[in-house]
Coordinates of N, CA, C and O in Angstrom, one line a residue:
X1 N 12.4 -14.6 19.4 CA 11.2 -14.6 20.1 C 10.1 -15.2 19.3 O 10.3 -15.6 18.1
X2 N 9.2 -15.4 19.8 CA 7.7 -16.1 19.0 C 7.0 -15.1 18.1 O 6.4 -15.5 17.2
X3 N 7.2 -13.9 18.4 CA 7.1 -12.9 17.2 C 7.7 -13.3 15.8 O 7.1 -13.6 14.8
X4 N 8.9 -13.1 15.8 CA 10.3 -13.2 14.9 C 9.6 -14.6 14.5 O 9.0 -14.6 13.5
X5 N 9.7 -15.6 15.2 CA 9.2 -17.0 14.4 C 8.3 -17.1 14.1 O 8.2 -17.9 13.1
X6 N 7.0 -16.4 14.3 CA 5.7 -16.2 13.4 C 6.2 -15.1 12.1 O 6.3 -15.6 11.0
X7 N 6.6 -13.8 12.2 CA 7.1 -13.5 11.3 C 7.5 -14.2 9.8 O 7.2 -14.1 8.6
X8 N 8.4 -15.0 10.5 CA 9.0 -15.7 9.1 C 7.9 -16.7 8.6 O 7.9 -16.6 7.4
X9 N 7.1 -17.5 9.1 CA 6.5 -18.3 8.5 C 5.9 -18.2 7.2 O 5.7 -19.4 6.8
X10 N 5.7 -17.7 6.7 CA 5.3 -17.5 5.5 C 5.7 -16.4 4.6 O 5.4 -15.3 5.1
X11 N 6.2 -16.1 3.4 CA 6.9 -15.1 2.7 C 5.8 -14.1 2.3 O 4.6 -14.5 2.2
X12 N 6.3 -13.0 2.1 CA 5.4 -12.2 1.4 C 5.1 -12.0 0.3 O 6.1 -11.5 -0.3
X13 N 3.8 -12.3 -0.6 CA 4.3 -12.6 -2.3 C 3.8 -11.2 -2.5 O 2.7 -10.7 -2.2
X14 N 5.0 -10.5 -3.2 CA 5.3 -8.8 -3.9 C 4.6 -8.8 -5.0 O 4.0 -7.9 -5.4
X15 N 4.8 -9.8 -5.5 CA 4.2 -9.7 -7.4 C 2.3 -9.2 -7.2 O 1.6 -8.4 -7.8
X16 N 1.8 -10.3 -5.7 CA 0.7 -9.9 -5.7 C 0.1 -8.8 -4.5 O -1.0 -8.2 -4.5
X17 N 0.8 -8.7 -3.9 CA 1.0 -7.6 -3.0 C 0.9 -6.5 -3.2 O 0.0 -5.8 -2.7
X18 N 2.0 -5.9 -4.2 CA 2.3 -4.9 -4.6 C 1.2 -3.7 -5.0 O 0.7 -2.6 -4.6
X19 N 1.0 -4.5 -6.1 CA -0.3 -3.5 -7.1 C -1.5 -3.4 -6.4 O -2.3 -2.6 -6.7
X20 N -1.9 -4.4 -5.1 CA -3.1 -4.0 -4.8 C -2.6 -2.8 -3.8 O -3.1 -1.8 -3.6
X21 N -1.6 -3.3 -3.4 CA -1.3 -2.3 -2.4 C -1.3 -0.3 -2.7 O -1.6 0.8 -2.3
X22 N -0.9 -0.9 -3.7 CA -0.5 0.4 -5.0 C -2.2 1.5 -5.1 O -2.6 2.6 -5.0
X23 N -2.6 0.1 -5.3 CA -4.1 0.7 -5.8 C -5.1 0.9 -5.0 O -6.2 1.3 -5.4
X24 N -4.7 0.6 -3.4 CA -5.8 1.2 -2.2 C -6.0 2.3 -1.8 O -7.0 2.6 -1.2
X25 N -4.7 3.1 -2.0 CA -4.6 4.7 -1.3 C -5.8 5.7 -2.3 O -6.4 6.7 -2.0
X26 N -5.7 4.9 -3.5 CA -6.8 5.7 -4.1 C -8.1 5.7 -4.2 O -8.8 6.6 -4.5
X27 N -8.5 4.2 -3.6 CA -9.9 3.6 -3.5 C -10.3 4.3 -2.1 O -11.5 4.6 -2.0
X28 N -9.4 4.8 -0.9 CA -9.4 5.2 -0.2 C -9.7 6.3 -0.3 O -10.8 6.8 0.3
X29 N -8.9 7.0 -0.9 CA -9.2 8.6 -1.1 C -10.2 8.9 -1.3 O -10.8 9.5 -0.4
X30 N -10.8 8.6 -2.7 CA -12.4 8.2 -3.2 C -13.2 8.1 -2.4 O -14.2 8.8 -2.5
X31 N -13.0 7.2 -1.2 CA -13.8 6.8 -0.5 C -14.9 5.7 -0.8 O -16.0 5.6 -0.2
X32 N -14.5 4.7 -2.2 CA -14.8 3.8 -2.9 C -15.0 2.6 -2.1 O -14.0 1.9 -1.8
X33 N -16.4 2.2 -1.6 CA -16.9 1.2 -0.9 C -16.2 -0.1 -1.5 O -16.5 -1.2 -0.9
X34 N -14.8 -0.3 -3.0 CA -14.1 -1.3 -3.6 C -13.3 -1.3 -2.3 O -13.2 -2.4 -1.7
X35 N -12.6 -0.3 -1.7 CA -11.5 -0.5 -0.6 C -11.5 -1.7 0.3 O -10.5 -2.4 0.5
X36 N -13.2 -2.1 0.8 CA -13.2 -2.9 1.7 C -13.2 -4.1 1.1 O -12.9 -5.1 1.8
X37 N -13.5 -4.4 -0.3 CA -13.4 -5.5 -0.7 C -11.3 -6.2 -1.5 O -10.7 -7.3 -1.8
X38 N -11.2 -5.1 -1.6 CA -8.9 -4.7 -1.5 C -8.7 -4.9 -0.2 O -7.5 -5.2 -0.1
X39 N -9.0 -4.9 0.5 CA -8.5 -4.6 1.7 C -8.5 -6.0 2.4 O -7.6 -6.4 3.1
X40 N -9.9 -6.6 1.9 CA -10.1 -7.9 2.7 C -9.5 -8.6 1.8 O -9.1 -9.6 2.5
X41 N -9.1 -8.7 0.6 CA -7.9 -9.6 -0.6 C -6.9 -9.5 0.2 O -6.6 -10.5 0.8
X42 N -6.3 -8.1 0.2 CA -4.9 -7.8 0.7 C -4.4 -8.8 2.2 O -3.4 -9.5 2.4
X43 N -5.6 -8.5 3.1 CA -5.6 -9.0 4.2 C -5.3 -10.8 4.3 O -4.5 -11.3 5.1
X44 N -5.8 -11.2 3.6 CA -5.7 -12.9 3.2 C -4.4 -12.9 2.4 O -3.8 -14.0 2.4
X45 N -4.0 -12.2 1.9 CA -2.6 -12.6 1.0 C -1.5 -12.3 1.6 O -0.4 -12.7 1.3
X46 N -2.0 -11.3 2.9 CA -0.5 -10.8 3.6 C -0.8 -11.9 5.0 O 0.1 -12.3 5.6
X47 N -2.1 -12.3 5.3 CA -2.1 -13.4 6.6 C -1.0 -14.4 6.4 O -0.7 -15.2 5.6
X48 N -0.4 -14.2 7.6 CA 1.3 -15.0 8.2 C 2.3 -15.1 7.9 O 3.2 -15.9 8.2
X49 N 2.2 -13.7 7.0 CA 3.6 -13.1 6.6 C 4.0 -11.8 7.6 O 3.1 -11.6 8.4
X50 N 5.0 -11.1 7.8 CA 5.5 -10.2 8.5 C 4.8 -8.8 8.4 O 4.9 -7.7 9.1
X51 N 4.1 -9.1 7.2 CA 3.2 -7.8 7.3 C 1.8 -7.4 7.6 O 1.3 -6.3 7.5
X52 N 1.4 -9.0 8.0 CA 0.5 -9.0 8.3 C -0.1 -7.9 10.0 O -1.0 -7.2 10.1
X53 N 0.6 -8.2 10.8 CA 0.6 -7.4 11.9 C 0.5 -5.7 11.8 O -0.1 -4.9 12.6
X54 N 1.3 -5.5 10.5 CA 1.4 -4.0 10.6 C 0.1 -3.6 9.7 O -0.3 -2.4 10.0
X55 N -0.5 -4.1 8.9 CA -1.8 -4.1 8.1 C -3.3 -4.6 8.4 O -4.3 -4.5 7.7
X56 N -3.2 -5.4 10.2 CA -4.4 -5.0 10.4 C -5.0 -4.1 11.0 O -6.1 -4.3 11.6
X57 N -4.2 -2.8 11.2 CA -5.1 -1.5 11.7 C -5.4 -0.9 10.5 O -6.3 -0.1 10.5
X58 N -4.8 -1.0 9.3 CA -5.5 -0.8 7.8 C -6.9 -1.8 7.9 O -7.9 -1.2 8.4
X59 N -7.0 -2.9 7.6 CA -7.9 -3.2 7.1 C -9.1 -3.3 8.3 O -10.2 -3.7 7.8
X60 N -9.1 -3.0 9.6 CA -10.2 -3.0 10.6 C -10.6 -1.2 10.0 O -11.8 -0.9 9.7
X61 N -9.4 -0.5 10.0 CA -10.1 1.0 9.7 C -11.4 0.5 8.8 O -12.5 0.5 9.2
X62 N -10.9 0.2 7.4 CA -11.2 -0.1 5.8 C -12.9 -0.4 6.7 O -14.0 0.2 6.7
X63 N -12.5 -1.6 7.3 CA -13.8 -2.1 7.4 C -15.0 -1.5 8.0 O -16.2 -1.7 7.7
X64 N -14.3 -0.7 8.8 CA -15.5 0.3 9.8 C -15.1 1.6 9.1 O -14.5 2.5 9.8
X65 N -15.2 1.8 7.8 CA -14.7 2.6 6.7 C -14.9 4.2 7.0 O -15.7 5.1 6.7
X66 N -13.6 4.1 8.1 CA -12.6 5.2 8.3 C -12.0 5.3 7.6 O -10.9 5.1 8.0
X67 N -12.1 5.7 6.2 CA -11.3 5.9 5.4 C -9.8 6.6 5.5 O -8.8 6.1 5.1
X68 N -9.9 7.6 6.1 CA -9.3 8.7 6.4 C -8.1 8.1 7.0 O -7.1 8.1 6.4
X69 N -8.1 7.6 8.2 CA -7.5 6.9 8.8 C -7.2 5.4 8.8 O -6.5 4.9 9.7
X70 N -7.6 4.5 7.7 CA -7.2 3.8 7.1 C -5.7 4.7 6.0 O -4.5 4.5 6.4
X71 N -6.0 5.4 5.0 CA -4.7 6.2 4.7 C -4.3 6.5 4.7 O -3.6 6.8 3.8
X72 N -4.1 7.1 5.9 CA -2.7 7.7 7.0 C -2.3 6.5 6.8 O -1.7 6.2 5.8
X73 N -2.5 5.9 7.7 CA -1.7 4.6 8.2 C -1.2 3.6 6.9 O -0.1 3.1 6.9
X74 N -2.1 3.5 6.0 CA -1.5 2.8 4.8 C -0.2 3.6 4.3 O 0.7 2.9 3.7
X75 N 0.2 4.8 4.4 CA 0.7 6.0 3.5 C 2.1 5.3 4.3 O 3.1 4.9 3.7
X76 N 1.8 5.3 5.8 CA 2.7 5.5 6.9 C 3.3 3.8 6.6 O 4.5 3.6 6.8
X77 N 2.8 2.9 6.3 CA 3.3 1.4 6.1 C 4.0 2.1 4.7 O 5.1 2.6 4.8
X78 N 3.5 2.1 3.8 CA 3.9 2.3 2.3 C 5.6 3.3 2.5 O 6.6 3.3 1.8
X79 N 5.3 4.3 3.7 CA 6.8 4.9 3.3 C 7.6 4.4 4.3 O 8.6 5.0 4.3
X80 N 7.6 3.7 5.0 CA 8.8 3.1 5.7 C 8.9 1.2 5.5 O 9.2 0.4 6.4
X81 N 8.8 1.0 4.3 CA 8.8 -0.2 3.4 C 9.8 0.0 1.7 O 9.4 0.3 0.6
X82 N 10.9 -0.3 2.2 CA 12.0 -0.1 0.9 C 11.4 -0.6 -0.5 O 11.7 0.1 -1.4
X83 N 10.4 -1.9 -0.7 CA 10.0 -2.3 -1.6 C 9.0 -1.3 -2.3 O 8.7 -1.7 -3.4
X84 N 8.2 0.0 -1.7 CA 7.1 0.9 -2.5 C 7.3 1.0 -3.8 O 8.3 1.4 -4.4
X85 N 6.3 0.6 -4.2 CA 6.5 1.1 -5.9 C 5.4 2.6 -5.8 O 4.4 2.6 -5.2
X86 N 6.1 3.5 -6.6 CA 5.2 4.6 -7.0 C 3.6 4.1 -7.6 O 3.1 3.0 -7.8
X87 N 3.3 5.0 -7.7 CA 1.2 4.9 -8.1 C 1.2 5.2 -9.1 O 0.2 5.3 -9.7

């Protein structure tokens, strides 16, 4: 499908992915006005990779800083993604 072929287009880079990813649930928690500026990094680094689709109801939360419900939903990507590194 045209999903699946956007999907692939572009890989997801982990090395830089990872640690911000790592490091949002807590800027979140906090409620640290840094989230939206993680969030919008994250957002450009994951654009037109396969994860991009499932990370922008994170970063629209982030931006209209629902925190709360930005980390649900981050929590909810983060555990059904084999690659999670612990915090």
């Amino acid at each position: 499908t045209v999903n699946e072929l956007l999907r692939e287009e572009r890989p997801l880079d982990l090395d830089r992915v990872l640690p911000l990813l790592n490091q949002l649930p807590a800027l979140l928690h906090s409620r640290n006005l840094g989230a939206r500026r993680l969030a919008g990094e994250l957002e450009e680094l994951i654009r037109g990779t396969g994860l991009a689709e499932e990370f922008a109801p994170i970063a629209q939360a982030v931006q209209q800083l629902r925190y709360e419900a930005a980390l649900t939903t981050l929590e909810e990507l983060l555990d059904n993604h084999p690659w999670r590194k612990p915090t």
